[in-house]
JSON list of C-alpha atoms in Angstrom, two decimals:
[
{"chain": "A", "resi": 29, "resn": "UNK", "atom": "CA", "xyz": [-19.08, -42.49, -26.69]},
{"chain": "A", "resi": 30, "resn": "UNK", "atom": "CA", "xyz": [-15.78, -42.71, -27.97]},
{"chain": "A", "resi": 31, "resn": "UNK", "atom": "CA", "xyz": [-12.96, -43.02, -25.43]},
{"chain": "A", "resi": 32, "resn": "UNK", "atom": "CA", "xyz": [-9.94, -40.04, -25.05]},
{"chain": "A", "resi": 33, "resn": "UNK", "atom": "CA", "xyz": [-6.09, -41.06, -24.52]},
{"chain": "A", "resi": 34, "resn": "UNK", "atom": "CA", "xyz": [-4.74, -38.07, -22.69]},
{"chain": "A", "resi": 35, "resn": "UNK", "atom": "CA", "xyz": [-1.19, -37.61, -21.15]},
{"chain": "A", "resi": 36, "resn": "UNK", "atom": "CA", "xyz": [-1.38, -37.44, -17.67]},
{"chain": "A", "resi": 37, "resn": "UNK", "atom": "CA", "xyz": [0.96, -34.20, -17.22]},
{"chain": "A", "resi": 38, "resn": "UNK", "atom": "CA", "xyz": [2.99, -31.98, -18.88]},
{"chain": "A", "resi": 39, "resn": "UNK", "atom": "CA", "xyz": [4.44, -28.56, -18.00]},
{"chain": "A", "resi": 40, "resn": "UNK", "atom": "CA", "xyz": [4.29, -25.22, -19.76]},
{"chain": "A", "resi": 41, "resn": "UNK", "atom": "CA", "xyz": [6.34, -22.21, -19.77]},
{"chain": "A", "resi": 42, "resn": "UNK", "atom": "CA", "xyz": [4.99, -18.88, -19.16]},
{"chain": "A", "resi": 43, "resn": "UNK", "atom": "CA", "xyz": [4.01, -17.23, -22.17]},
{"chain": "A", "resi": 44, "resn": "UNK", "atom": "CA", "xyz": [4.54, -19.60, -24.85]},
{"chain": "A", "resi": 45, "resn": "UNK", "atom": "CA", "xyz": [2.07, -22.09, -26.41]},
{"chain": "A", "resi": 46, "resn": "UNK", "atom": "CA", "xyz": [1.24, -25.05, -24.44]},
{"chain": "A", "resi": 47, "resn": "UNK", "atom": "CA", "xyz": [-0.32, -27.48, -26.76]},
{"chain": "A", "resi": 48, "resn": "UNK", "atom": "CA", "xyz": [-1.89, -30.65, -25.14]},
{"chain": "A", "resi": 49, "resn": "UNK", "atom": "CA", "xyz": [-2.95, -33.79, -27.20]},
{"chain": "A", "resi": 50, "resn": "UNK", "atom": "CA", "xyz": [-5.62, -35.89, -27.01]},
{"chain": "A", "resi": 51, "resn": "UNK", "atom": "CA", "xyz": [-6.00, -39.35, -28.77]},
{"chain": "A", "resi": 52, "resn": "UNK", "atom": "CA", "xyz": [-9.66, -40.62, -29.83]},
{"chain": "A", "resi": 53, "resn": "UNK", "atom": "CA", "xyz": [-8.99, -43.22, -32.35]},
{"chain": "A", "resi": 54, "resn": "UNK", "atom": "CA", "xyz": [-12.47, -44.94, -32.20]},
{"chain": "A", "resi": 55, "resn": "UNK", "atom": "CA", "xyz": [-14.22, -41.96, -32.72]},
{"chain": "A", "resi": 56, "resn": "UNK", "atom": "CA", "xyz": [-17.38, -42.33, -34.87]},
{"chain": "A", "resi": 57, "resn": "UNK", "atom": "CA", "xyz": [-19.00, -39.58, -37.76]},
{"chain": "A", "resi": 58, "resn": "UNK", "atom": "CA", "xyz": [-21.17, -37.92, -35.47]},
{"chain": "A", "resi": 59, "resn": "UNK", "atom": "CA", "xyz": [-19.25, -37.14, -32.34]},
{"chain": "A", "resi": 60, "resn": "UNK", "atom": "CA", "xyz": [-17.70, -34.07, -31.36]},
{"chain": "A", "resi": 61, "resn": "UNK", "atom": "CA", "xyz": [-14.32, -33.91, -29.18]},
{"chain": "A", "resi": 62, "resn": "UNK", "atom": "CA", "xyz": [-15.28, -31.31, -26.20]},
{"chain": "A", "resi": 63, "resn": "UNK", "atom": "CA", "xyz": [-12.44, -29.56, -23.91]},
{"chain": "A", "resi": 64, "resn": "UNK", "atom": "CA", "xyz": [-13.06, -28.68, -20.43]},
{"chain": "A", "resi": 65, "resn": "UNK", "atom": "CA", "xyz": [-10.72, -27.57, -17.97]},
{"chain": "A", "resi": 66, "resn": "UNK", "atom": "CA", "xyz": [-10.87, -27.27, -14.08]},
{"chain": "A", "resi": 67, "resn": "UNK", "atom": "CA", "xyz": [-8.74, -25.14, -11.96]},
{"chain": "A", "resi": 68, "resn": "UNK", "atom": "CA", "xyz": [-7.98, -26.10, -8.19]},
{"chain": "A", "resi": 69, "resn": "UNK", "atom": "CA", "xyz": [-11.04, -27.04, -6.34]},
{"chain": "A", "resi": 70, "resn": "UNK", "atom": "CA", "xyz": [-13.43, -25.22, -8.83]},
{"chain": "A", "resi": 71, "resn": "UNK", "atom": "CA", "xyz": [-16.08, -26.55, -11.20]},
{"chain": "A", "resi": 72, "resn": "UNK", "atom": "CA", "xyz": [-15.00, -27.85, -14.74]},
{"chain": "A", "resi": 73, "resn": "UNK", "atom": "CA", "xyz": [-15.19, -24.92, -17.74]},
{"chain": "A", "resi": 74, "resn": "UNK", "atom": "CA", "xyz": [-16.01, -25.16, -21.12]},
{"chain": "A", "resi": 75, "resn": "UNK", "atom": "CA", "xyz": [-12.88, -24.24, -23.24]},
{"chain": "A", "resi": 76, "resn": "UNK", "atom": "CA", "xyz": [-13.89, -25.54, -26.96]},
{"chain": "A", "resi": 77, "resn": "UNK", "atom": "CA", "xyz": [-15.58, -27.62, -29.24]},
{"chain": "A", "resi": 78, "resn": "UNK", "atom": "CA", "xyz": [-15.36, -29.06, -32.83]},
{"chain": "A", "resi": 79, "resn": "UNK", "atom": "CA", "xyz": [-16.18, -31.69, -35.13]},
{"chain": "A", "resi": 80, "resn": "UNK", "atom": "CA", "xyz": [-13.47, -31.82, -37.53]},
{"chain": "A", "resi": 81, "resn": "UNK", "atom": "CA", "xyz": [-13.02, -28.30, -38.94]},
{"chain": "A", "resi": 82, "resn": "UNK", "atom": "CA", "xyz": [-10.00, -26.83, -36.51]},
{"chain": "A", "resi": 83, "resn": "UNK", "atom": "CA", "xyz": [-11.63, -24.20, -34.51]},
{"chain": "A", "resi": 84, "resn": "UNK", "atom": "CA", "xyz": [-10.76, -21.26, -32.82]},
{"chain": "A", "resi": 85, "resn": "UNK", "atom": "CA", "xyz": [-12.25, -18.60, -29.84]},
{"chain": "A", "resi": 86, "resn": "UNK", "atom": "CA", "xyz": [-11.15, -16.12, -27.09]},
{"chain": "A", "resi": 87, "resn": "UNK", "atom": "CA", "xyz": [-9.39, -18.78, -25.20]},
{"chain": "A", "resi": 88, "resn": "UNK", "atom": "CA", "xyz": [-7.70, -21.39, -27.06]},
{"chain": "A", "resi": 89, "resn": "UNK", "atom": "CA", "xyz": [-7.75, -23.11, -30.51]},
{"chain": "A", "resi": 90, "resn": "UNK", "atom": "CA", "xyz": [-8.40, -26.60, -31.40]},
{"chain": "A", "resi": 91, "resn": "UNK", "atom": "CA", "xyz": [-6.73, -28.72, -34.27]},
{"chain": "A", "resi": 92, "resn": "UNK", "atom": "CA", "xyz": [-8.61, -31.58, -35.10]},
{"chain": "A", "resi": 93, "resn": "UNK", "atom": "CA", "xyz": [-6.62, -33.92, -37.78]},
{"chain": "A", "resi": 94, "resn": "UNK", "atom": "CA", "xyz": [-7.84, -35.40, -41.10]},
{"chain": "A", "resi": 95, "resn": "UNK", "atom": "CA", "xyz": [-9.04, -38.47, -39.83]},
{"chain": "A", "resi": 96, "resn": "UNK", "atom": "CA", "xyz": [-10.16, -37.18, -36.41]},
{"chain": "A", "resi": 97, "resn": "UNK", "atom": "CA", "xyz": [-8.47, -39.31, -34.51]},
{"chain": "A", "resi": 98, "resn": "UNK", "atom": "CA", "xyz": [-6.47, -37.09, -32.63]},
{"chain": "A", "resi": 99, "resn": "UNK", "atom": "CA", "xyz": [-6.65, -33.67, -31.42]},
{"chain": "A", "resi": 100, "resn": "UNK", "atom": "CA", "xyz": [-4.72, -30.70, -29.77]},
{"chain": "A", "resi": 101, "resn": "UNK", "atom": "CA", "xyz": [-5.68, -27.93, -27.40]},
{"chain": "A", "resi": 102, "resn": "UNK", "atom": "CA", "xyz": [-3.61, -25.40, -27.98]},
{"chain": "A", "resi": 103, "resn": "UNK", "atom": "CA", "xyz": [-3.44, -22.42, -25.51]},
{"chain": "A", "resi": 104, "resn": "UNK", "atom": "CA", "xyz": [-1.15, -19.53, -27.20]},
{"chain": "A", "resi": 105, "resn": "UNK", "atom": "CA", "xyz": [-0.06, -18.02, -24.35]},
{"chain": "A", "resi": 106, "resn": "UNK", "atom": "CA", "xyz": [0.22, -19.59, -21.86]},
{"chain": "A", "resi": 107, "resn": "UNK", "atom": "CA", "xyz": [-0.25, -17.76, -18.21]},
{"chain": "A", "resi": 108, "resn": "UNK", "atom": "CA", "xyz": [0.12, -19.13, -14.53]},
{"chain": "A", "resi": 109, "resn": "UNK", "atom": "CA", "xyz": [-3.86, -19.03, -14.51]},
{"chain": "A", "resi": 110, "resn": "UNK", "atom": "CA", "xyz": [-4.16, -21.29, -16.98]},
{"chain": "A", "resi": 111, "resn": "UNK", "atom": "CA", "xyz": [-2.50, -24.46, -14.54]},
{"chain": "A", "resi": 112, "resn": "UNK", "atom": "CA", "xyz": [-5.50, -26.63, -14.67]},
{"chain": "A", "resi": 113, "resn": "UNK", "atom": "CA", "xyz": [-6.28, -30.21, -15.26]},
{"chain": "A", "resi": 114, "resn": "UNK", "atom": "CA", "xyz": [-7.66, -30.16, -18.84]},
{"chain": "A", "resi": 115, "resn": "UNK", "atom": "CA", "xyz": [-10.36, -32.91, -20.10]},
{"chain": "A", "resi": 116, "resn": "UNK", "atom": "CA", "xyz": [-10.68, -34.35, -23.65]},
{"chain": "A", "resi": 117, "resn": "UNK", "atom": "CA", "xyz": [-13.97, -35.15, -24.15]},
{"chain": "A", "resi": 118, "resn": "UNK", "atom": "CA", "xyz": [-15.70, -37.11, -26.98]},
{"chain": "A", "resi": 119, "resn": "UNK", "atom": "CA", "xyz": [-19.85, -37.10, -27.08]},
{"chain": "A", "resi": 120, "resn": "UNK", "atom": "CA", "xyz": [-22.44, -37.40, -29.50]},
{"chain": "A", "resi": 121, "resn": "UNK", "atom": "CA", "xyz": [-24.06, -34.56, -30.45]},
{"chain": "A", "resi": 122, "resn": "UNK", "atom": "CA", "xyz": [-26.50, -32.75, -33.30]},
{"chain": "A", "resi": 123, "resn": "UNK", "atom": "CA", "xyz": [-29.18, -35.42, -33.34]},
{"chain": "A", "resi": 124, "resn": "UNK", "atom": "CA", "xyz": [-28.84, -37.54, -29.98]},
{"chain": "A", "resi": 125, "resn": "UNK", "atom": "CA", "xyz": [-30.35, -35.45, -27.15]},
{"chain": "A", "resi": 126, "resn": "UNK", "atom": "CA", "xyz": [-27.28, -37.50, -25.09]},
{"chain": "A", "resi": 127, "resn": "UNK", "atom": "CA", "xyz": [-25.61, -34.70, -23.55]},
{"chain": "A", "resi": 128, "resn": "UNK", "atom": "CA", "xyz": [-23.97, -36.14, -21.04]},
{"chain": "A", "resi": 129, "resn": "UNK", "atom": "CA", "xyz": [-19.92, -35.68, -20.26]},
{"chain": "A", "resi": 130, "resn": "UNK", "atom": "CA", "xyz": [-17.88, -38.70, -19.60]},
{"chain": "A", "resi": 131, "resn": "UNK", "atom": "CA", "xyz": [-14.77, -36.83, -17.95]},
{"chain": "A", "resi": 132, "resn": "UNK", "atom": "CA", "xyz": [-11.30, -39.21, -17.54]},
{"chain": "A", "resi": 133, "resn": "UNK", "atom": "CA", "xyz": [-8.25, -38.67, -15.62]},
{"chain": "A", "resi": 134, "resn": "UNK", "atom": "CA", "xyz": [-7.48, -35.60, -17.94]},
{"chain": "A", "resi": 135, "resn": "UNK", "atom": "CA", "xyz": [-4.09, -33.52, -18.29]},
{"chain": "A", "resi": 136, "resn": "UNK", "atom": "CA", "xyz": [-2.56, -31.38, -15.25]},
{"chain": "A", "resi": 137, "resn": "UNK", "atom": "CA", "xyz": [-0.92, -28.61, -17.09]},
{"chain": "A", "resi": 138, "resn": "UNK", "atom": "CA", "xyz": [1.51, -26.46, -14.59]},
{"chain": "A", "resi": 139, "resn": "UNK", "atom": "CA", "xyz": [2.39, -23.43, -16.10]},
{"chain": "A", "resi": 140, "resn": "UNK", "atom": "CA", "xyz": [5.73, -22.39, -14.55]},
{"chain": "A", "resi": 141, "resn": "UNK", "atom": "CA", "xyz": [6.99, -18.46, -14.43]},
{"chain": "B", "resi": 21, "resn": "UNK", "atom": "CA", "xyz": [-27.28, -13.72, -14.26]},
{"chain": "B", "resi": 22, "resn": "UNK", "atom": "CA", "xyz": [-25.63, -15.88, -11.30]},
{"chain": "B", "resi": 23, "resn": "UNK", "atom": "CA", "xyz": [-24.95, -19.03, -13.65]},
{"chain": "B", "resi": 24, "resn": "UNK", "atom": "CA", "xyz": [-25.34, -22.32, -11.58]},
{"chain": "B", "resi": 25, "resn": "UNK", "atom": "CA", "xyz": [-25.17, -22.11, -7.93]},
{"chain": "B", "resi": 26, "resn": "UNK", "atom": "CA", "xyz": [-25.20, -25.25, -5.26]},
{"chain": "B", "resi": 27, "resn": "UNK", "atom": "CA", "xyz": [-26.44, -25.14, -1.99]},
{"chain": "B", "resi": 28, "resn": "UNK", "atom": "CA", "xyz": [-25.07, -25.90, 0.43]},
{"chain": "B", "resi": 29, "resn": "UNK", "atom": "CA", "xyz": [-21.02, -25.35, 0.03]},
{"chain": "B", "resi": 30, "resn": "UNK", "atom": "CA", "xyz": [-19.61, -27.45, 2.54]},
{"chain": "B", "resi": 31, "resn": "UNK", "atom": "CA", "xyz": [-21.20, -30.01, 4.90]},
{"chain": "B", "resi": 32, "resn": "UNK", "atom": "CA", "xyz": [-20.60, -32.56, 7.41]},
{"chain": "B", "resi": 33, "resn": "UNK", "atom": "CA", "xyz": [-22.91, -35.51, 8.36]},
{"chain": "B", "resi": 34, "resn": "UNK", "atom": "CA", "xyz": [-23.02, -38.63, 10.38]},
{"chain": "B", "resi": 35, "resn": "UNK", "atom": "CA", "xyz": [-23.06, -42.10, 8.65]},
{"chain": "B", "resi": 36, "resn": "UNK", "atom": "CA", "xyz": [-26.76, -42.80, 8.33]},
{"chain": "B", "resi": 37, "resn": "UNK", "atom": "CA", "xyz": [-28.15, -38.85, 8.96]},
{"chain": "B", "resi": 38, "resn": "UNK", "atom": "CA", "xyz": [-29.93, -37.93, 5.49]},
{"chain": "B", "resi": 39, "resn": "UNK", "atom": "CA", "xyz": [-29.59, -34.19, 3.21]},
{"chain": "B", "resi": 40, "resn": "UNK", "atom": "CA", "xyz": [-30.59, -32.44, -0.35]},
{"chain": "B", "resi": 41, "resn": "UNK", "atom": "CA", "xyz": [-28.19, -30.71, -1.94]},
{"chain": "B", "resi": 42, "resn": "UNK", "atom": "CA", "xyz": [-29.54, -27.90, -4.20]},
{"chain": "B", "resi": 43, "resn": "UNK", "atom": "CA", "xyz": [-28.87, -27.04, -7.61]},
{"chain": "B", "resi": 44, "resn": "UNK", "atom": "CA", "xyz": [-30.31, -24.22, -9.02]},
{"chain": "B", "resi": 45, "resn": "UNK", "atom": "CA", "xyz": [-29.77, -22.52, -12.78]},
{"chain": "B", "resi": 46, "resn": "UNK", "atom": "CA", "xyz": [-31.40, -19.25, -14.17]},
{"chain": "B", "resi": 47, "resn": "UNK", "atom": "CA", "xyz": [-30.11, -20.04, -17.92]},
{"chain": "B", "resi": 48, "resn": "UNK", "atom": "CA", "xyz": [-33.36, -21.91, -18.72]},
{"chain": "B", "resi": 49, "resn": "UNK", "atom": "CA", "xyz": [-31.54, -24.73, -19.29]},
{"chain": "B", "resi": 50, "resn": "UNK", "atom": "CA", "xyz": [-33.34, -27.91, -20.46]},
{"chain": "B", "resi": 51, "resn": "UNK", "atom": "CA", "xyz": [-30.37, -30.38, -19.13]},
{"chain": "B", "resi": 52, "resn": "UNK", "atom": "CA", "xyz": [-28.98, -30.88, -15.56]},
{"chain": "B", "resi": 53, "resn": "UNK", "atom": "CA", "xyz": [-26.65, -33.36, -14.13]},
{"chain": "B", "resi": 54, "resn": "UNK", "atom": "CA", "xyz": [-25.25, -34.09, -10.72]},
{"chain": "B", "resi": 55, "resn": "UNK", "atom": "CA", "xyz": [-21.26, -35.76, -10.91]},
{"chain": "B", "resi": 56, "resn": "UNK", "atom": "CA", "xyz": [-19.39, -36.33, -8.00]},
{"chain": "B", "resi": 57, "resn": "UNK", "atom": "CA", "xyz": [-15.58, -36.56, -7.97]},
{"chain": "B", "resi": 58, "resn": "UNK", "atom": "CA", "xyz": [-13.49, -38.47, -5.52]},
{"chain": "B", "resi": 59, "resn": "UNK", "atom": "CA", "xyz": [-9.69, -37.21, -5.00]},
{"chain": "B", "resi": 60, "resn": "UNK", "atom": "CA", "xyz": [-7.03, -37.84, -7.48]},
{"chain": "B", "resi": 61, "resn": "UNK", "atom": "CA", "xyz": [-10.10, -38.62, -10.23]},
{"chain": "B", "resi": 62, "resn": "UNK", "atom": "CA", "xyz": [-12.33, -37.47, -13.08]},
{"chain": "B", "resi": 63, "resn": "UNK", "atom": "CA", "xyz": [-16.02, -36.32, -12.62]},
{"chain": "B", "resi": 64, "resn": "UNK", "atom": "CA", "xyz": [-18.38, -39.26, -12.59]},
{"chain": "B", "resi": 65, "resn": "UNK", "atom": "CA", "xyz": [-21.95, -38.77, -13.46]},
{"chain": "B", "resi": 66, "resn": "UNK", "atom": "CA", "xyz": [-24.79, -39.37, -10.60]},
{"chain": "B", "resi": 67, "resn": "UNK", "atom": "CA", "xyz": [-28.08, -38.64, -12.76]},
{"chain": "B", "resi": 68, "resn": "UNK", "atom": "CA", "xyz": [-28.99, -36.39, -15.30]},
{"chain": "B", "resi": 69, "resn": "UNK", "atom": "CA", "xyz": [-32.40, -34.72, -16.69]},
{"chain": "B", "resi": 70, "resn": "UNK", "atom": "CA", "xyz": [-33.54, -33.90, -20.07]},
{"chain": "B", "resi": 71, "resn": "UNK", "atom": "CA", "xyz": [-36.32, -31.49, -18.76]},
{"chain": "B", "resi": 72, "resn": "UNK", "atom": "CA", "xyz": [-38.48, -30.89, -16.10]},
{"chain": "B", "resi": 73, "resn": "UNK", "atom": "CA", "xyz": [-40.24, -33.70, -14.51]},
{"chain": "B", "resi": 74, "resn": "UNK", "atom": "CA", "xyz": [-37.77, -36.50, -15.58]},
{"chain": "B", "resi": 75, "resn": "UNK", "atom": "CA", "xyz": [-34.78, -37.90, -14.03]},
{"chain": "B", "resi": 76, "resn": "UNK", "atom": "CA", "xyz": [-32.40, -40.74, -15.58]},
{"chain": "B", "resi": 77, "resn": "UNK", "atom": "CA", "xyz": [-29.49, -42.55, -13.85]},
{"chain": "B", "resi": 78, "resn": "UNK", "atom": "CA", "xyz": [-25.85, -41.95, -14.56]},
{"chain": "B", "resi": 79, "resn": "UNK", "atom": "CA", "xyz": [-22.98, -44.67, -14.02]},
{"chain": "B", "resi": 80, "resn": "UNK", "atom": "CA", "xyz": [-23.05, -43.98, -10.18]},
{"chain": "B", "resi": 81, "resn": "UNK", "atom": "CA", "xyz": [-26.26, -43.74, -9.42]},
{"chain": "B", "resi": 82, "resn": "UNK", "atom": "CA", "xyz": [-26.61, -46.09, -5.98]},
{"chain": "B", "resi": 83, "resn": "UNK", "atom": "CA", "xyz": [-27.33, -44.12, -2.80]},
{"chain": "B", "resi": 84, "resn": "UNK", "atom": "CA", "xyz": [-28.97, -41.44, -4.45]},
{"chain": "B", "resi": 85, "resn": "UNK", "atom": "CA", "xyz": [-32.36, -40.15, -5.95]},
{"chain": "B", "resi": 86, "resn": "UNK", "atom": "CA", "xyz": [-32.67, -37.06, -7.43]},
{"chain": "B", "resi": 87, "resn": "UNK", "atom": "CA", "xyz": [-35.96, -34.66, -8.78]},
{"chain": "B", "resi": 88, "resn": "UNK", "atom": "CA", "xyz": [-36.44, -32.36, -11.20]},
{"chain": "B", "resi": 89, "resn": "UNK", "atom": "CA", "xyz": [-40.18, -30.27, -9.88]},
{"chain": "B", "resi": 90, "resn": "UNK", "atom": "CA", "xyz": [-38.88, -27.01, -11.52]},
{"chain": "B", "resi": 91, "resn": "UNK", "atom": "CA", "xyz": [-37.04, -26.46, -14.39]},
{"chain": "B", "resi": 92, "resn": "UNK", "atom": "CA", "xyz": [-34.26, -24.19, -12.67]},
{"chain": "B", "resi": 93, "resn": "UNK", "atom": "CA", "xyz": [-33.95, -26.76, -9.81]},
{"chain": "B", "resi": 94, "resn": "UNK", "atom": "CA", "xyz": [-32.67, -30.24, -9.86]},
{"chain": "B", "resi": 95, "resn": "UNK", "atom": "CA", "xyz": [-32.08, -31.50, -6.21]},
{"chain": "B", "resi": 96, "resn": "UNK", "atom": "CA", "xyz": [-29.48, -34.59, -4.75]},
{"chain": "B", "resi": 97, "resn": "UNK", "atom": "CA", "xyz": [-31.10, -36.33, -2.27]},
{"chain": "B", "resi": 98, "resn": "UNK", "atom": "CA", "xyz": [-28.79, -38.84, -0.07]},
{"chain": "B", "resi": 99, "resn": "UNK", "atom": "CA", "xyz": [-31.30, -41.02, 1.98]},
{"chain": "B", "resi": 100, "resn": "UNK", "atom": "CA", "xyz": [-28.90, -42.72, 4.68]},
{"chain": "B", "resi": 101, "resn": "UNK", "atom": "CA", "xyz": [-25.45, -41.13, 3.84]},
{"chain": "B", "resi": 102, "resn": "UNK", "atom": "CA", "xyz": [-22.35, -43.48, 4.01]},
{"chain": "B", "resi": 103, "resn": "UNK", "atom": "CA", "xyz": [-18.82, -42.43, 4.30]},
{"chain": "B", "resi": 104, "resn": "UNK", "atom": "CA", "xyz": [-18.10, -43.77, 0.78]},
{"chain": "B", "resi": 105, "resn": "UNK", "atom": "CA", "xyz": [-20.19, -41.19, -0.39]},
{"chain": "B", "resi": 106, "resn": "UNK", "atom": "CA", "xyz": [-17.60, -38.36, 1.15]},
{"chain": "B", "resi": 107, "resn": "UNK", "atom": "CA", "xyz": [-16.86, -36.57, -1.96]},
{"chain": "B", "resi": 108, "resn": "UNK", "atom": "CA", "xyz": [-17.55, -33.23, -4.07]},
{"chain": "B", "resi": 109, "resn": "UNK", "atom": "CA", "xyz": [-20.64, -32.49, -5.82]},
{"chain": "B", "resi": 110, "resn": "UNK", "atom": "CA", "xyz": [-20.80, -30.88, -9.11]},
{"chain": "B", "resi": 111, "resn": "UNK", "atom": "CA", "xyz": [-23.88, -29.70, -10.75]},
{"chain": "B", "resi": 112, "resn": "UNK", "atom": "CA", "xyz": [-24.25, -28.46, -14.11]},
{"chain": "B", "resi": 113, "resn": "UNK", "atom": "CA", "xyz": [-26.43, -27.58, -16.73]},
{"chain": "B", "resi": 114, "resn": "UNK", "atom": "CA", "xyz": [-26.95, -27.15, -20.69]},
{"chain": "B", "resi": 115, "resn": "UNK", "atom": "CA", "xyz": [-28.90, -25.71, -23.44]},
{"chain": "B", "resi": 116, "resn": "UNK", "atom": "CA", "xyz": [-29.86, -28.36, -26.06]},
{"chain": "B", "resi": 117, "resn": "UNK", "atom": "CA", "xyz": [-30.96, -27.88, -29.40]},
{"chain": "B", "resi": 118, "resn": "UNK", "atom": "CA", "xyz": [-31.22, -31.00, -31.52]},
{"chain": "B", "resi": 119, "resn": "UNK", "atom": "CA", "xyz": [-29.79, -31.04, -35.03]},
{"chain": "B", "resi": 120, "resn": "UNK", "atom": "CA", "xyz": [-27.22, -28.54, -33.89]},
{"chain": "B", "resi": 121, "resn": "UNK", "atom": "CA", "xyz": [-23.80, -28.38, -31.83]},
{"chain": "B", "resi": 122, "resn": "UNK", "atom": "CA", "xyz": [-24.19, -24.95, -31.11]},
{"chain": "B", "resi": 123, "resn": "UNK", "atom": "CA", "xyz": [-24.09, -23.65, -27.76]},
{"chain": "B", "resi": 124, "resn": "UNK", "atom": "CA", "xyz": [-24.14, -27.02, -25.87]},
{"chain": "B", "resi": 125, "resn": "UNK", "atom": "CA", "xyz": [-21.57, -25.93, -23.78]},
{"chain": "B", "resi": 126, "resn": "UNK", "atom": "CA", "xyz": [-22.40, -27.16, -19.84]},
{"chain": "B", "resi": 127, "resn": "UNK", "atom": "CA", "xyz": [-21.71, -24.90, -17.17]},
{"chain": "B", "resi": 128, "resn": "UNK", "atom": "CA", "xyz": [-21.13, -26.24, -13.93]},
{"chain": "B", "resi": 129, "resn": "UNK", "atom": "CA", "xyz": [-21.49, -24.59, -10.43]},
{"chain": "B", "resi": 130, "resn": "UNK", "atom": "CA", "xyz": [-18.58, -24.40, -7.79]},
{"chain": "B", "resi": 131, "resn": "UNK", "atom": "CA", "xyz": [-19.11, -27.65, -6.39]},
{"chain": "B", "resi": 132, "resn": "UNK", "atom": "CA", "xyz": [-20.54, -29.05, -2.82]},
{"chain": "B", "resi": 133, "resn": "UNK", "atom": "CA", "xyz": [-17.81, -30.31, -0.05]},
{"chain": "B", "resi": 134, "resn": "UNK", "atom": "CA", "xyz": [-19.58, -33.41, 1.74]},
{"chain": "B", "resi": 135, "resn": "UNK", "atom": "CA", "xyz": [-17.90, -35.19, 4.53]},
{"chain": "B", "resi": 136, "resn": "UNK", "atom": "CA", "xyz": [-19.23, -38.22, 6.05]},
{"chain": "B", "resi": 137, "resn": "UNK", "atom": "CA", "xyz": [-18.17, -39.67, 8.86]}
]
């Protein structure tokens, strides 16, 4: 799988958009870029997934660029629940049955009131 | 629908004492996995299983056997525990449906505390 670049923190003010990149320049035709997140002490969520159409759901939206080798999380508003470290993720998927994560260092987003 | 649930939460044990730690799903999930994370780092995977029966090994797979009797259940076994493997536990679980991406999400239970000293 295809390895993610992330930035290793960033802060977000409270109610705006807190956009967090995500660099996968060696990433190959059939692999999707996943995003996780995992608040304090808890298990990792699911957030989003795409392949290179931008996509969009209840809690964030995903922007995945022409030549997919970069992405962006974007959270559009952001609240003090949503501090987090957030993981780019980059697996095969459709016809592999390899669904296994590979989870870096990630982002630790602080939203601040 | 309880999702993915560990057992136990927390635990302590001796360098060399031996314990299962339980995973259980009730999603009907084909695929579970066992990661552990270490402080300050990323979730590393243990093993995995693509269905009931079979096991494979992850990138940290030393010190550790797993099994997969039951679909639902997919159990961490630490035969002679060794304070390097003081950590947390993850489990998690996902639907899989080749040919598609849809609904491969992984869903992940709240995580096991495991002290060894």
């Amino acid at each position: 799988d295809a390895k993610t670049t992330q930035p290793p923190s960033m802060d977000c003010a409270e109610g705006r958009a807190a956009n967090l990149p995500c660099n996968h320049s060696t990433i190959s035709g059939n692999e999707y870029v996943y995003w996780y997140r995992q608040i304090h002490s808890q298990g990792p969520q699911y957030i989003i997934h795409g392949l290179k159409n931008n996509e969009t759901n209840e809690m964030a939206s995903l922007i995945i660029t022409e030549d997919r080798k970069s992405s962006t999380l974007i959270l559009p508003h952001a609240t003090l629940r949503d501090t987090a470290v957030y993981y780019c993720i980059v697996r095969r998927g459709g016809v592999s049955n390899d669904y296994k994560l590979s989870f870096g260092a990630g982002t630790t987003v602080t939203v601040r009131a | 629908n309880a999702g993915v649930t560990q057992t136990p939460k927390f635990r302590v044990l001796k360098t060399g004492q031996s314990m299962t730690l339980l995973c259980a799903q009730d999603m009907n999930h084909e695929y579970m996995y066992w990661y552990r994370q270490d402080p300050g780092m990323g979730l590393r995977l243990i093993h995995y299983s693509v269905g009931e029966g079979t096991t494979a090994k992850g990138e940290v797979p030393d010190g550790y056997n797993v099994s997969r009797l039951k679909k639902q259940n997919f159990l961490l076994g630490l035969e002679s525990a060794a304070p390097s493997q003081t950590s947390v536990y993850f489990c998690a679980s996902s639907y899989s449906i080749l040919g598609t991406e849809k609904n491969t999400e992984a869903f992940f239970g709240q995580g096991t505390r495991l002290t060894v000293v």
